[in-house]
Amino acid sequence: MSAEAKNHPFHIVDPSPWPFVGSVGAIALAIGGVMYMQGASIFTILPGFAIIIYTFYVWGRDIVREANAGSEHTPQVRHGLRMGMVLFIASEVMFFFAFFWAYFNATVPAISATATGIWPPEGVVPFSTWGLPFVNTLILLTSGATVTWAHHGLREGNRRTLKLGLALTIVLGLLFTSLQAYEYANASFSFTDGIYSSTFYLATGFHGFHVIVGTIFLMVCYFRSLKGDFTNEAHVGFEAAAWYWHFVDVVWLFLFCAVYWWGSAGYIPAG
Amino acid sequence: MAHDDHKPGFFKRWFMSTNHKDIGTLYIILSIIAAIIGGAMSWYIRLELMEPGIQYIDDFQFYNVLVTAHGFLMVFFVVMPAMIGGFGNWFVPLMIGAPDMAFPRLNNISFWLLAAALILLVIAGLTGGGPGTGWTVYPPLSSAEYHPGPAVDLGILSLHLAGASSILGAANFITTILNMRAPGMTIHRMPLFVWAILVTAFLLLLALPVLAGALTMLLTDRNFGTSFFIVEGGGDPLLWQHLFWFFGHPEVYIIILPAFGIISQIVSTFSKKPIFGYLGMAYAMCAIGVVGFVVWAHHMYMTGLDVDTRAYFTAATLVIAVPTGVKIFSWLATMWGGSIDFKTPMLYAFGFIWLFVVGGVTGVTLANAGMDTVFHDTYFVVAHFHYVMAIAAIFAMFGGFYYWIGKMCGRQYNEGLAKIQFWIFFIGVNVLFFPQHFSGMAGMPRRIPDYPDAYAGWNYVSSIGAFITMAGTFLFLWIAYRTVTSGEKIGANPWGEGATTLEWTVDSPAPFHTHEVLPDMTGKAPAE
């Protein structure tokens, strides 16, 4: 169908098996996950997980092929793709909104009868705000700058800047994830220690998961840039990855200010 | 234009589809399957409630599972797939002059994720006693302590998949509507059904992730030792109610806004007049969407909110009556002076307006925190929300089905049988739900399989209504079957001069690919 002459600027996509395959992966992951939660081995989630990863790979590969073929991704189609990414990020913002709500529900007595106004709760030793959390803030902010630098390089046709900027951003992303893992490993409170650790680990944990996804997205862009993908004009994949990275960055700023900074201001060291 | 009707083979066409019409058809089939299951559950509930004492269901957990599954099925797997996935997929591209949806593969995974979610929900109902939490899934009832075993976890994951399906679908619809309108089809010329889907999609996009967050917290509370909703760990069960209703109130507008859109098309078509106050109608829907996000705690008047909070939520909720009033009066003003054709879709539009007004009036009653103190968790509330969103939405779906089935399958329904079906269904639902106002006002509680003898009379009447409704449902299935197999073939526009939107300019059934040459709407009047 796509081979025939078109009278409109839109992309009529050929039939694809991946949506169906991906849904099979989703239901397999759900059932495997429930079995795991009921006490089965962690390996029960592997089949579903593998199918989903495979679906992401082949689906993404198809999109890249269509993009590189050139004729289908017209300016109007690219506009739609960017719009879709913005909307997806908007929904992600609302996902984090729920975890921030849970956090403020536990900390602000004016909105919840169970919040005592004492935060962190007695016995919890929070992280020192201006130690590792602040270093991580600087790392993520710097990575936001390097990805913008890469974008400028791409727009000006400077492929060296593009590759270097992307590589730096990826390294900074991996560094952030490593430091976050180090922080988790050295926390004075565990996952099951009550509402403080619940809000802390789910909010920062989902952020960390998004950092990992964003890093992978940037890696895909890096390898595509090595292959010579993206032009000065048309590089929706890069833009989507960069926007996603900035979104992850902004969520971190809110987490740093609310959870790490304001959230440990009421801490009184014992003795 | 011979190639525009070239269809792939069976498997490729229905399992690998990237065609908005085929995916819309799949959604409608899924909706009908879920409606039969969810409807059977409601009839079983009414059978049990027909008389005081226990008739059939001596396992009360099973009764709770029926109530829960009925709610989930009707909300997530009947109304949303039919109106947004089904009619939305079919007619948004046709109405705005676009050749397909913006993201056809995403469109397909939205459907298949919903099918996966439906399978998970059925598995949940058959596992370890089932989830008997109510569709609101409040902890501590939904906690590991009161619902041990995998049933609630399966239900949570089912909602996760349904939510992911809806979020992807919402992004798809918004992009399609904002980016793919034909030349000259400005925002202020879009048919009101397209406006309705646009506003609905924004509500989906912003409300469902909040539910996803809440469900995730519930899942980790149940299985991984967190304390979001567990008082012993410093958590707060009311947090769940806030998060749930922050999603849940927009959700009921997600259900009713597409109905507004369908009713606007039908009323305009069969009054042979453009809709009265087109812009007011469009922006009334926007206003309903915005206000819908700031009224959630009117579901929580009985949870110990302080008086200022209750005063705010009462006032904010009453504000919703203004834009909904704009819609009701604009429909009536559209009919005023029109040459009204009482075809079946128009009968369903009248039925919708009646049901929505009755449910809206009781909604104003319940918006008041003082009144709600008396009515909370009684059948008055059950009557209210079944009138205003459940049955009203079903009427819009029947109306939309009769209105568009000719376009979808190329064959027209039997007008006489359909009118009989309307009257059976209309009488059935009113006999079913109107008496519940009375039993509710007298104090009959929700979600209880037994009741004192004092409530026997109206419960008996209500159950009779359920059986009349059941007859209307089976007649509908028969009409639908006869229509697609042996209905009279029709041309592009069976409704005549009143049907002015673009879907009536293409053949019936609509070819596999449409608007391959974009229609030029420059200088044309608004579609309505």
PDB file of N, CA and C in Angstrom, chain A residues 97-171:
ATOM      1  N   PHE A  97       3.059  12.523  40.016  1.00  0.00           N
ATOM      2  CA  PHE A  97       2.132  13.301  40.832  1.00  0.00           C
ATOM      3  C   PHE A  97       1.552  12.434  41.961  1.00  0.00           C
ATOM      4  N   ALA A  98       1.199  11.184  41.651  1.00  0.00           N
ATOM      5  CA  ALA A  98       0.620  10.290  42.662  1.00  0.00           C
ATOM      6  C   ALA A  98       1.611  10.040  43.796  1.00  0.00           C
ATOM      7  N   PHE A  99       2.898   9.848  43.460  1.00  0.00           N
ATOM      8  CA  PHE A  99       3.876   9.543  44.505  1.00  0.00           C
ATOM      9  C   PHE A  99       4.205  10.788  45.328  1.00  0.00           C
ATOM     10  N   PHE A 100       4.219  11.961  44.673  1.00  0.00           N
ATOM     11  CA  PHE A 100       4.396  13.184  45.454  1.00  0.00           C
ATOM     12  C   PHE A 100       3.202  13.433  46.367  1.00  0.00           C
ATOM     13  N   TRP A 101       2.011  13.084  45.885  1.00  0.00           N
ATOM     14  CA  TRP A 101       0.813  13.222  46.723  1.00  0.00           C
ATOM     15  C   TRP A 101       0.968  12.350  47.974  1.00  0.00           C
ATOM     16  N   ALA A 102       1.396  11.114  47.771  1.00  0.00           N
ATOM     17  CA  ALA A 102       1.587  10.214  48.908  1.00  0.00           C
ATOM     18  C   ALA A 102       2.595  10.810  49.888  1.00  0.00           C
ATOM     19  N   TYR A 103       3.650  11.408  49.340  1.00  0.00           N
ATOM     20  CA  TYR A 103       4.697  11.991  50.188  1.00  0.00           C
ATOM     21  C   TYR A 103       4.151  13.159  51.009  1.00  0.00           C
ATOM     22  N   PHE A 104       3.468  14.096  50.346  1.00  0.00           N
ATOM     23  CA  PHE A 104       2.958  15.254  51.090  1.00  0.00           C
ATOM     24  C   PHE A 104       1.814  14.861  52.016  1.00  0.00           C
ATOM     25  N   ASN A 105       1.070  13.819  51.636  1.00  0.00           N
ATOM     26  CA  ASN A 105       0.021  13.325  52.527  1.00  0.00           C
ATOM     27  C   ASN A 105       0.619  12.841  53.854  1.00  0.00           C
ATOM     28  N   ALA A 106       1.835  12.332  53.791  1.00  0.00           N
ATOM     29  CA  ALA A 106       2.481  11.826  55.006  1.00  0.00           C
ATOM     30  C   ALA A 106       3.186  12.934  55.783  1.00  0.00           C
ATOM     31  N   THR A 107       3.481  14.059  55.127  1.00  0.00           N
ATOM     32  CA  THR A 107       4.316  15.063  55.783  1.00  0.00           C
ATOM     33  C   THR A 107       3.569  16.328  56.191  1.00  0.00           C
ATOM     34  N   VAL A 108       2.457  16.633  55.543  1.00  0.00           N
ATOM     35  CA  VAL A 108       1.781  17.916  55.803  1.00  0.00           C
ATOM     36  C   VAL A 108       0.495  17.683  56.592  1.00  0.00           C
ATOM     37  N   PRO A 109       0.472  18.050  57.867  1.00  0.00           N
ATOM     38  CA  PRO A 109      -0.717  17.789  58.683  1.00  0.00           C
ATOM     39  C   PRO A 109      -1.976  18.462  58.142  1.00  0.00           C
ATOM     40  N   ALA A 110      -1.836  19.585  57.424  1.00  0.00           N
ATOM     41  CA  ALA A 110      -3.017  20.300  56.948  1.00  0.00           C
ATOM     42  C   ALA A 110      -3.837  19.466  55.964  1.00  0.00           C
ATOM     43  N   ILE A 111      -3.216  18.523  55.262  1.00  0.00           N
ATOM     44  CA  ILE A 111      -3.987  17.743  54.288  1.00  0.00           C
ATOM     45  C   ILE A 111      -4.243  16.319  54.735  1.00  0.00           C
ATOM     46  N   SER A 112      -3.739  15.920  55.892  1.00  0.00           N
ATOM     47  CA  SER A 112      -3.962  14.538  56.296  1.00  0.00           C
ATOM     48  C   SER A 112      -3.966  14.406  57.814  1.00  0.00           C
ATOM     49  N   ALA A 113      -4.925  13.665  58.312  1.00  0.00           N
ATOM     50  CA  ALA A 113      -5.024  13.483  59.764  1.00  0.00           C
ATOM     51  C   ALA A 113      -3.919  12.573  60.291  1.00  0.00           C
ATOM     52  N   THR A 114      -3.321  11.755  59.429  1.00  0.00           N
ATOM     53  CA  THR A 114      -2.289  10.843  59.913  1.00  0.00           C
ATOM     54  C   THR A 114      -0.909  11.488  59.939  1.00  0.00           C
ATOM     55  N   ALA A 115      -0.745  12.638  59.248  1.00  0.00           N
ATOM     56  CA  ALA A 115       0.555  13.317  59.286  1.00  0.00           C
ATOM     57  C   ALA A 115       0.692  14.028  60.636  1.00  0.00           C
ATOM     58  N   THR A 116       1.801  13.768  61.320  1.00  0.00           N
ATOM     59  CA  THR A 116       1.983  14.340  62.655  1.00  0.00           C
ATOM     60  C   THR A 116       2.739  15.655  62.609  1.00  0.00           C
ATOM     61  N   GLY A 117       3.371  15.949  61.490  1.00  0.00           N
ATOM     62  CA  GLY A 117       4.211  17.140  61.417  1.00  0.00           C
ATOM     63  C   GLY A 117       5.638  16.848  61.833  1.00  0.00           C
ATOM     64  N   ILE A 118       5.869  15.646  62.349  1.00  0.00           N
ATOM     65  CA  ILE A 118       7.238  15.248  62.686  1.00  0.00           C
ATOM     66  C   ILE A 118       7.802  14.454  61.518  1.00  0.00           C
ATOM     67  N   TRP A 119       8.785  15.023  60.825  1.00  0.00           N
ATOM     68  CA  TRP A 119       9.338  14.369  59.629  1.00  0.00           C
ATOM     69  C   TRP A 119      10.801  14.721  59.526  1.00  0.00           C
ATOM     70  N   PRO A 120      11.677  13.805  59.377  1.00  0.00           N
ATOM     71  CA  PRO A 120      11.393  12.372  59.265  1.00  0.00           C
ATOM     72  C   PRO A 120      10.869  11.790  60.581  1.00  0.00           C
ATOM     73  N   PRO A 121      10.117  10.697  60.496  1.00  0.00           N
ATOM     74  CA  PRO A 121       9.582  10.086  61.715  1.00  0.00           C
ATOM     75  C   PRO A 121      10.722   9.691  62.650  1.00  0.00           C
ATOM     76  N   GLU A 122      10.404   9.585  63.910  1.00  0.00           N
ATOM     77  CA  GLU A 122      11.413   9.254  64.911  1.00  0.00           C
ATOM     78  C   GLU A 122      12.155   7.968  64.536  1.00  0.00           C
ATOM     79  N   GLY A 123      13.456   7.992  64.689  1.00  0.00           N
ATOM     80  CA  GLY A 123      14.248   6.796  64.427  1.00  0.00           C
ATOM     81  C   GLY A 123      14.799   6.713  63.019  1.00  0.00           C
ATOM     82  N   VAL A 124      14.290   7.560  62.098  1.00  0.00           N
ATOM     83  CA  VAL A 124      14.793   7.527  60.726  1.00  0.00           C
ATOM     84  C   VAL A 124      15.958   8.506  60.587  1.00  0.00           C
ATOM     85  N   VAL A 125      17.081   8.020  60.101  1.00  0.00           N
ATOM     86  CA  VAL A 125      18.226   8.896  59.833  1.00  0.00           C
ATOM     87  C   VAL A 125      18.266   9.157  58.331  1.00  0.00           C
ATOM     88  N   PRO A 126      17.894  10.362  57.883  1.00  0.00           N
ATOM     89  CA  PRO A 126      17.857  10.626  56.443  1.00  0.00           C
ATOM     90  C   PRO A 126      19.255  10.860  55.891  1.00  0.00           C
ATOM     91  N   PHE A 127      19.336  10.910  54.548  1.00  0.00           N
ATOM     92  CA  PHE A 127      20.629  11.212  53.922  1.00  0.00           C
ATOM     93  C   PHE A 127      20.979  12.675  54.132  1.00  0.00           C
ATOM     94  N   SER A 128      22.253  12.929  54.190  1.00  0.00           N
ATOM     95  CA  SER A 128      22.709  14.306  54.309  1.00  0.00           C
ATOM     96  C   SER A 128      22.490  15.025  52.978  1.00  0.00           C
ATOM     97  N   THR A 129      21.665  16.083  53.003  1.00  0.00           N
ATOM     98  CA  THR A 129      21.213  16.723  51.767  1.00  0.00           C
ATOM     99  C   THR A 129      22.366  17.147  50.863  1.00  0.00           C
ATOM    100  N   TRP A 130      23.394  17.764  51.478  1.00  0.00           N
ATOM    101  CA  TRP A 130      24.432  18.386  50.661  1.00  0.00           C
ATOM    102  C   TRP A 130      25.604  17.439  50.396  1.00  0.00           C
ATOM    103  N   GLY A 131      25.401  16.153  50.696  1.00  0.00           N
ATOM    104  CA  GLY A 131      26.385  15.149  50.331  1.00  0.00           C
ATOM    105  C   GLY A 131      26.041  14.548  48.981  1.00  0.00           C
ATOM    106  N   LEU A 132      25.870  13.225  48.993  1.00  0.00           N
ATOM    107  CA  LEU A 132      25.608  12.505  47.756  1.00  0.00           C
ATOM    108  C   LEU A 132      24.396  13.036  46.968  1.00  0.00           C
ATOM    109  N   PRO A 133      23.253  13.307  47.624  1.00  0.00           N
ATOM    110  CA  PRO A 133      22.104  13.804  46.854  1.00  0.00           C
ATOM    111  C   PRO A 133      22.440  15.078  46.072  1.00  0.00           C
ATOM    112  N   PHE A 134      23.223  15.984  46.665  1.00  0.00           N
ATOM    113  CA  PHE A 134      23.569  17.219  45.957  1.00  0.00           C
ATOM    114  C   PHE A 134      24.507  16.928  44.787  1.00  0.00           C
ATOM    115  N   VAL A 135      25.450  16.015  45.003  1.00  0.00           N
ATOM    116  CA  VAL A 135      26.342  15.618  43.905  1.00  0.00           C
ATOM    117  C   VAL A 135      25.522  15.051  42.742  1.00  0.00           C
ATOM    118  N   ASN A 136      24.543  14.231  43.079  1.00  0.00           N
ATOM    119  CA  ASN A 136      23.688  13.654  42.032  1.00  0.00           C
ATOM    120  C   ASN A 136      22.902  14.728  41.304  1.00  0.00           C
ATOM    121  N   THR A 137      22.474  15.753  42.058  1.00  0.00           N
ATOM    122  CA  THR A 137      21.767  16.869  41.419  1.00  0.00           C
ATOM    123  C   THR A 137      22.668  17.543  40.392  1.00  0.00           C
ATOM    124  N   LEU A 138      23.923  17.802  40.795  1.00  0.00           N
ATOM    125  CA  LEU A 138      24.865  18.437  39.869  1.00  0.00           C
ATOM    126  C   LEU A 138      25.096  17.561  38.642  1.00  0.00           C
ATOM    127  N   ILE A 139      25.198  16.250  38.871  1.00  0.00           N
ATOM    128  CA  ILE A 139      25.428  15.336  37.745  1.00  0.00           C
ATOM    129  C   ILE A 139      24.274  15.410  36.744  1.00  0.00           C
ATOM    130  N   LEU A 140      23.055  15.340  37.257  1.00  0.00           N
ATOM    131  CA  LEU A 140      21.902  15.344  36.338  1.00  0.00           C
ATOM    132  C   LEU A 140      21.779  16.686  35.633  1.00  0.00           C
ATOM    133  N   LEU A 141      22.018  17.791  36.354  1.00  0.00           N
ATOM    134  CA  LEU A 141      21.923  19.103  35.711  1.00  0.00           C
ATOM    135  C   LEU A 141      22.969  19.226  34.610  1.00  0.00           C
ATOM    136  N   THR A 142      24.168  18.738  34.896  1.00  0.00           N
ATOM    137  CA  THR A 142      25.226  18.771  33.876  1.00  0.00           C
ATOM    138  C   THR A 142      24.821  17.940  32.661  1.00  0.00           C
ATOM    139  N   SER A 143      24.215  16.773  32.929  1.00  0.00           N
ATOM    140  CA  SER A 143      23.816  15.911  31.810  1.00  0.00           C
ATOM    141  C   SER A 143      22.749  16.595  30.968  1.00  0.00           C
ATOM    142  N   GLY A 144      21.889  17.399  31.606  1.00  0.00           N
ATOM    143  CA  GLY A 144      20.916  18.171  30.833  1.00  0.00           C
ATOM    144  C   GLY A 144      21.602  19.151  29.907  1.00  0.00           C
ATOM    145  N   ALA A 145      22.702  19.727  30.386  1.00  0.00           N
ATOM    146  CA  ALA A 145      23.448  20.666  29.543  1.00  0.00           C
ATOM    147  C   ALA A 145      24.150  19.942  28.400  1.00  0.00           C
ATOM    148  N   THR A 146      24.749  18.763  28.695  1.00  0.00           N
ATOM    149  CA  THR A 146      25.490  18.064  27.639  1.00  0.00           C
ATOM    150  C   THR A 146      24.556  17.563  26.537  1.00  0.00           C
ATOM    151  N   VAL A 147      23.326  17.148  26.908  1.00  0.00           N
ATOM    152  CA  VAL A 147      22.415  16.653  25.861  1.00  0.00           C
ATOM    153  C   VAL A 147      21.954  17.828  24.999  1.00  0.00           C
ATOM    154  N   THR A 148      21.821  19.008  25.607  1.00  0.00           N
ATOM    155  CA  THR A 148      21.468  20.192  24.814  1.00  0.00           C
ATOM    156  C   THR A 148      22.626  20.583  23.877  1.00  0.00           C
ATOM    157  N   TRP A 149      23.848  20.427  24.399  1.00  0.00           N
ATOM    158  CA  TRP A 149      25.041  20.679  23.569  1.00  0.00           C
ATOM    159  C   TRP A 149      25.039  19.753  22.356  1.00  0.00           C
ATOM    160  N   ALA A 150      24.745  18.456  22.613  1.00  0.00           N
ATOM    161  CA  ALA A 150      24.679  17.489  21.510  1.00  0.00           C
ATOM    162  C   ALA A 150      23.622  17.913  20.496  1.00  0.00           C
ATOM    163  N   HIS A 151      22.493  18.397  20.973  1.00  0.00           N
ATOM    164  CA  HIS A 151      21.400  18.811  20.089  1.00  0.00           C
ATOM    165  C   HIS A 151      21.846  19.972  19.203  1.00  0.00           C
ATOM    166  N   HIS A 152      22.548  20.936  19.815  1.00  0.00           N
ATOM    167  CA  HIS A 152      23.056  22.061  19.023  1.00  0.00           C
ATOM    168  C   HIS A 152      24.025  21.564  17.950  1.00  0.00           C
ATOM    169  N   GLY A 153      24.898  20.627  18.357  1.00  0.00           N
ATOM    170  CA  GLY A 153      25.823  20.056  17.382  1.00  0.00           C
ATOM    171  C   GLY A 153      25.086  19.433  16.220  1.00  0.00           C
ATOM    172  N   LEU A 154      24.037  18.677  16.508  1.00  0.00           N
ATOM    173  CA  LEU A 154      23.255  18.005  15.471  1.00  0.00           C
ATOM    174  C   LEU A 154      22.613  19.024  14.540  1.00  0.00           C
ATOM    175  N   ARG A 155      22.047  20.061  15.126  1.00  0.00           N
ATOM    176  CA  ARG A 155      21.340  21.056  14.300  1.00  0.00           C
ATOM    177  C   ARG A 155      22.303  21.835  13.410  1.00  0.00           C
ATOM    178  N   GLU A 156      23.542  21.997  13.898  1.00  0.00           N
ATOM    179  CA  GLU A 156      24.510  22.746  13.108  1.00  0.00           C
ATOM    180  C   GLU A 156      25.358  21.833  12.220  1.00  0.00           C
ATOM    181  N   GLY A 157      25.022  20.560  12.198  1.00  0.00           N
ATOM    182  CA  GLY A 157      25.742  19.640  11.329  1.00  0.00           C
ATOM    183  C   GLY A 157      27.091  19.217  11.885  1.00  0.00           C
ATOM    184  N   ASN A 158      27.325  19.461  13.144  1.00  0.00           N
ATOM    185  CA  ASN A 158      28.594  19.080  13.762  1.00  0.00           C
ATOM    186  C   ASN A 158      28.432  17.709  14.418  1.00  0.00           C
ATOM    187  N   ARG A 159      28.743  16.648  13.666  1.00  0.00           N
ATOM    188  CA  ARG A 159      28.499  15.278  14.147  1.00  0.00           C
ATOM    189  C   ARG A 159      29.403  14.920  15.320  1.00  0.00           C
ATOM    190  N   ARG A 160      30.583  15.553  15.363  1.00  0.00           N
ATOM    191  CA  ARG A 160      31.502  15.236  16.439  1.00  0.00           C
ATOM    192  C   ARG A 160      30.906  15.699  17.783  1.00  0.00           C
ATOM    193  N   THR A 161      30.376  16.919  17.795  1.00  0.00           N
ATOM    194  CA  THR A 161      29.724  17.434  18.999  1.00  0.00           C
ATOM    195  C   THR A 161      28.543  16.550  19.394  1.00  0.00           C
ATOM    196  N   LEU A 162      27.771  16.134  18.381  1.00  0.00           N
ATOM    197  CA  LEU A 162      26.617  15.271  18.645  1.00  0.00           C
ATOM    198  C   LEU A 162      27.054  14.013  19.391  1.00  0.00           C
ATOM    199  N   LYS A 163      28.070  13.325  18.831  1.00  0.00           N
ATOM    200  CA  LYS A 163      28.494  12.048  19.435  1.00  0.00           C
ATOM    201  C   LYS A 163      29.105  12.269  20.812  1.00  0.00           C
ATOM    202  N   LEU A 164      29.947  13.297  20.916  1.00  0.00           N
ATOM    203  CA  LEU A 164      30.600  13.561  22.191  1.00  0.00           C
ATOM    204  C   LEU A 164      29.582  13.947  23.259  1.00  0.00           C
ATOM    205  N   GLY A 165      28.646  14.820  22.871  1.00  0.00           N
ATOM    206  CA  GLY A 165      27.613  15.254  23.821  1.00  0.00           C
ATOM    207  C   GLY A 165      26.776  14.082  24.298  1.00  0.00           C
ATOM    208  N   LEU A 166      26.386  13.222  23.354  1.00  0.00           N
ATOM    209  CA  LEU A 166      25.583  12.055  23.731  1.00  0.00           C
ATOM    210  C   LEU A 166      26.386  11.133  24.648  1.00  0.00           C
ATOM    211  N   ALA A 167      27.646  10.891  24.291  1.00  0.00           N
ATOM    212  CA  ALA A 167      28.480   9.987  25.094  1.00  0.00           C
ATOM    213  C   ALA A 167      28.619  10.528  26.523  1.00  0.00           C
ATOM    214  N   LEU A 168      28.873  11.825  26.634  1.00  0.00           N
ATOM    215  CA  LEU A 168      28.996  12.430  27.962  1.00  0.00           C
ATOM    216  C   LEU A 168      27.702  12.286  28.754  1.00  0.00           C
ATOM    217  N   THR A 169      26.575  12.534  28.095  1.00  0.00           N
ATOM    218  CA  THR A 169      25.276  12.428  28.773  1.00  0.00           C
ATOM    219  C   THR A 169      25.056  11.009  29.283  1.00  0.00           C
ATOM    220  N   ILE A 170      25.401  10.026  28.444  1.00  0.00           N
ATOM    221  CA  ILE A 170      25.214   8.627  28.834  1.00  0.00           C
ATOM    222  C   ILE A 170      26.108   8.299  30.039  1.00  0.00           C
ATOM    223  N   VAL A 171      27.350   8.753  29.988  1.00  0.00           N
ATOM    224  CA  VAL A 171      28.265   8.487  31.103  1.00  0.00           C
ATOM    225  C   VAL A 171      27.725   9.116  32.387  1.00  0.00           C
TER     226      VAL A 171
END
